[in-house]
Each structure stands twice: as structure tokens, then as C-alpha cells.
Amino acid sequence: MENVMQKLDYQPSSLSEYELEHPLQVITDFFDNYPIHEIRDKIWQLYKGWVNNSADFAEGEENAGMLFLYTQLIDFLNASYVYAEKKKVEA
């Protein structure tokens, strides 16, 4: 676990010791609290807000980077959801 924390350049966070040892529980709780379609919409709203507020100063490369982050975040979200749901069935 220490090596993982070093790779993360770990700073104290709100995760409890239990959550650090059982990250799947954090993921499961997240999806239990927020339906996936609502999460996707919220992430889209965050992205749109960034685009609208950064139009005057963001460069094309930065805009492309944010769009790439958005698409990767949605892919990560979907994969995490599938993983958590599969683990529920296996349990």
C-alpha cells in the first residue's frame, strides 16, 4: 500500500483508512448515491462551464486537452460503473 501512496504523491484526504484499504467500496458508494446518467450530465455541465468561462484566455491546445480529459473521464466513469456492477454480482 505504501508504494501506491508514493505513486499518488499522497496528500492527506478525506478517505478513511478503511476506504484506502477498500477503494471498491468508495466507487460503489459513489454510484449508489449518483445515477450514472446524472453523473455524465454533471460532468458535461462542468466541461461546458469551463469552456464558457475560459473562451477569452484558453489556447486551442488547452481546449483540446480539456476535451480529451472530458472524454477520458467519461470512459473512466463508465468502466468504473461496469466494474462495480460486476463486483456486486460476484459477491
Coordinates of N, CA and C in Angstrom, one line a residue:
M1 N 0.8 -1.2 0.0 CA 0.0 0.0 0.0 C 0.9 1.3 0.0
E2 N 2.0 1.2 0.7 CA 2.9 2.4 0.7 C 3.3 2.8 -0.6
N3 N 3.7 1.8 -1.5 CA 4.2 2.1 -2.8 C 3.1 2.8 -3.6
V4 N 1.8 2.4 -3.5 CA 0.7 3.0 -4.2 C 0.6 4.5 -3.7
M5 N 0.7 4.7 -2.4 CA 0.6 6.0 -1.9 C 1.7 6.9 -2.4
Q6 N 2.9 6.4 -2.5 CA 4.0 7.2 -3.0 C 3.8 7.5 -4.5
K7 N 3.3 6.6 -5.2 CA 3.0 6.9 -6.7 C 1.9 7.9 -6.8
L8 N 1.0 8.0 -5.9 CA 0.0 9.0 -5.9 C 0.4 10.4 -5.4
D9 N 1.7 10.4 -4.9 CA 2.1 11.6 -4.3 C 1.1 12.0 -3.2
Y10 N 0.8 11.0 -2.4 CA -0.4 11.1 -1.5 C -0.3 12.3 -0.5
Q11 N -1.4 13.0 -0.5 CA -1.6 14.1 0.4 C -2.8 13.7 1.3
P12 N -2.8 14.1 2.6 CA -4.0 13.7 3.4 C -5.3 14.1 2.7
S13 N -6.2 13.2 2.8 CA -7.5 13.4 2.1 C -8.6 13.0 3.0
S14 N -9.8 13.0 2.5 CA -11.0 12.7 3.3 C -11.2 11.2 3.3
L15 N -10.4 10.4 2.6 CA -10.6 8.9 2.7 C -10.1 8.4 4.0
S16 N -11.0 7.5 4.6 CA -10.6 6.9 5.8 C -9.6 5.7 5.6
E17 N -9.1 5.2 6.6 CA -8.2 4.1 6.5 C -8.9 2.9 5.8
Y18 N -10.2 2.7 6.2 CA -11.0 1.6 5.6 C -11.1 1.8 4.1
E19 N -11.4 3.1 3.7 CA -11.6 3.4 2.3 C -10.3 3.2 1.5
L20 N -9.2 3.5 2.1 CA -7.9 3.3 1.4 C -7.7 1.9 1.2
E21 N -8.1 1.0 2.1 CA -7.9 -0.4 2.0 C -9.0 -1.1 1.1
H22 N -10.1 -0.4 1.0 CA -11.3 -0.9 0.2 C -11.8 0.1 -0.8
P23 N -11.0 0.5 -1.8 CA -11.5 1.5 -2.7 C -12.7 1.1 -3.5
L24 N -13.0 -0.1 -3.7 CA -14.2 -0.5 -4.4 C -15.4 0.0 -3.7
Q25 N -15.3 0.0 -2.4 CA -16.5 0.5 -1.6 C -16.7 1.9 -1.9
V26 N -15.7 2.7 -2.1 CA -15.8 4.2 -2.4 C -16.5 4.3 -3.8
I27 N -16.1 3.5 -4.7 CA -16.7 3.5 -6.1 C -18.2 3.1 -6.0
T28 N -18.4 2.0 -5.3 CA -19.8 1.5 -5.2 C -20.7 2.6 -4.5
D29 N -20.2 3.2 -3.4 CA -21.0 4.2 -2.7 C -21.3 5.4 -3.7
F30 N -20.3 5.8 -4.5 CA -20.4 6.9 -5.4 C -21.6 6.6 -6.4
F31 N -21.6 5.4 -7.0 CA -22.7 5.1 -7.9 C -24.0 4.8 -7.2
D32 N -24.0 4.4 -6.0 CA -25.2 4.3 -5.2 C -25.9 5.6 -5.0
N33 N -25.0 6.7 -4.8 CA -25.5 8.0 -4.5 C -25.9 8.8 -5.7
Y34 N -25.3 8.5 -6.8 CA -25.5 9.3 -8.1 C -25.7 8.3 -9.2
P35 N -26.9 8.3 -9.8 CA -27.1 7.5 -11.0 C -26.2 7.9 -12.1
I36 N -25.7 7.0 -12.9 CA -24.7 7.2 -13.9 C -25.1 8.3 -14.9
H37 N -26.4 8.3 -15.3 CA -26.8 9.3 -16.3 C -26.7 10.7 -15.7
E38 N -26.9 10.8 -14.4 CA -26.8 12.2 -13.8 C -25.3 12.6 -13.7
I39 N -24.5 11.6 -13.4 CA -23.0 11.9 -13.3 C -22.5 12.4 -14.7
R40 N -22.9 11.7 -15.7 CA -22.5 12.1 -17.1 C -22.9 13.5 -17.4
D41 N -24.2 13.8 -17.0 CA -24.7 15.2 -17.2 C -24.0 16.2 -16.4
K42 N -23.7 15.9 -15.2 CA -22.9 16.9 -14.3 C -21.5 17.1 -14.9
I43 N -20.9 16.1 -15.4 CA -19.5 16.3 -15.9 C -19.6 17.1 -17.2
W44 N -20.7 16.9 -18.0 CA -20.8 17.7 -19.2 C -21.1 19.2 -18.8
Q45 N -21.9 19.4 -17.8 CA -22.1 20.8 -17.3 C -20.8 21.4 -16.8
L46 N -20.0 20.7 -16.1 CA -18.7 21.2 -15.7 C -17.8 21.6 -16.9
Y47 N -17.8 20.7 -17.9 CA -17.0 21.0 -19.1 C -17.5 22.2 -19.8
K48 N -18.8 22.3 -20.0 CA -19.4 23.4 -20.7 C -19.1 24.7 -19.9
G49 N -19.2 24.7 -18.6 CA -18.9 25.8 -17.8 C -17.5 26.3 -18.0
W50 N -16.5 25.3 -18.0 CA -15.1 25.7 -18.2 C -15.0 26.3 -19.6
V51 N -15.6 25.7 -20.6 CA -15.4 26.3 -22.0 C -16.0 27.7 -22.0
N52 N -17.2 27.9 -21.4 CA -17.8 29.2 -21.5 C -16.9 30.3 -20.7
N53 N -16.3 29.9 -19.6 CA -15.6 30.8 -18.8 C -14.2 31.0 -19.2
S54 N -13.7 30.1 -20.1 CA -12.3 30.2 -20.5 C -12.1 30.7 -21.9
A55 N -13.2 31.0 -22.6 CA -13.2 31.3 -24.0 C -12.3 32.5 -24.3
D56 N -12.1 33.4 -23.4 CA -11.3 34.6 -23.6 C -9.8 34.4 -23.5
F57 N -9.4 33.3 -22.7 CA -8.0 33.2 -22.5 C -7.4 31.8 -22.8
A58 N -8.2 30.8 -23.0 CA -7.7 29.5 -23.3 C -7.2 29.4 -24.7
E59 N -6.1 28.7 -24.9 CA -5.5 28.4 -26.2 C -6.1 27.2 -26.8
G60 N -6.0 27.0 -28.1 CA -6.5 25.8 -28.7 C -6.0 24.5 -28.1
E61 N -4.7 24.5 -27.8 CA -4.1 23.2 -27.2 C -4.8 22.9 -25.9
E62 N -5.0 24.0 -25.1 CA -5.6 23.8 -23.8 C -7.1 23.3 -23.9
N63 N -7.8 23.9 -24.9 CA -9.2 23.4 -25.2 C -9.2 22.0 -25.6
A64 N -8.3 21.6 -26.4 CA -8.2 20.2 -26.9 C -7.9 19.3 -25.7
G65 N -7.0 19.7 -24.8 CA -6.7 18.9 -23.6 C -7.8 18.7 -22.7
M66 N -8.6 19.8 -22.6 CA -9.8 19.7 -21.7 C -10.9 18.7 -22.3
L67 N -11.0 18.8 -23.6 CA -12.0 17.9 -24.3 C -11.5 16.5 -24.2
F68 N -10.2 16.3 -24.3 CA -9.7 14.9 -24.2 C -9.9 14.4 -22.7
L69 N -9.6 15.3 -21.7 CA -9.9 14.9 -20.3 C -11.3 14.6 -20.1
Y70 N -12.2 15.4 -20.7 CA -13.6 15.1 -20.5 C -14.0 13.7 -21.1
T71 N -13.5 13.4 -22.3 CA -13.9 12.1 -22.9 C -13.2 11.0 -22.1
Q72 N -12.0 11.1 -21.6 CA -11.3 10.1 -20.8 C -12.1 9.9 -19.5
L73 N -12.5 11.0 -18.9 CA -13.2 10.9 -17.6 C -14.5 10.2 -17.8
I74 N -15.2 10.4 -18.9 CA -16.5 9.7 -19.2 C -16.2 8.2 -19.4
D75 N -15.1 7.9 -20.1 CA -14.7 6.5 -20.3 C -14.4 5.8 -18.9
F76 N -13.6 6.5 -18.1 CA -13.3 6.1 -16.8 C -14.5 5.8 -15.9
L77 N -15.4 6.8 -16.0 CA -16.7 6.6 -15.2 C -17.5 5.4 -15.7
N78 N -17.6 5.2 -17.0 CA -18.3 4.1 -17.5 C -17.6 2.8 -17.1
A79 N -16.3 2.7 -17.2 CA -15.6 1.5 -16.9 C -15.7 1.2 -15.4
S80 N -15.6 2.2 -14.5 CA -15.8 2.1 -13.1 C -17.1 1.6 -12.7
Y81 N -18.1 2.1 -13.4 CA -19.5 1.6 -13.2 C -19.7 0.1 -13.5
V82 N -19.2 -0.3 -14.7 CA -19.2 -1.6 -15.1 C -18.5 -2.5 -14.1
Y83 N -17.3 -2.1 -13.7 CA -16.5 -2.9 -12.7 C -17.3 -3.0 -11.4
A84 N -17.8 -2.0 -10.9 CA -18.5 -2.0 -9.6 C -19.8 -2.9 -9.7
E85 N -20.5 -2.8 -10.8 CA -21.7 -3.7 -11.0 C -21.3 -5.2 -11.1
K86 N -20.2 -5.4 -11.8 CA -19.7 -6.8 -11.9 C -19.3 -7.4 -10.6
K87 N -18.7 -6.5 -9.8 CA -18.3 -7.0 -8.4 C -19.5 -7.3 -7.5
K88 N -20.5 -6.5 -7.7 CA -21.8 -6.7 -6.9 C -22.3 -8.1 -7.2
V89 N -22.3 -8.5 -8.5 CA -22.8 -9.8 -8.9 C -22.0 -10.9 -8.4
E90 N -20.7 -10.7 -8.4 CA -19.7 -11.7 -7.9 C -19.8 -11.9 -6.4
A91 N -20.2 -10.9 -5.7 CA -20.2 -11.0 -4.2 C -21.3 -11.9 -3.7

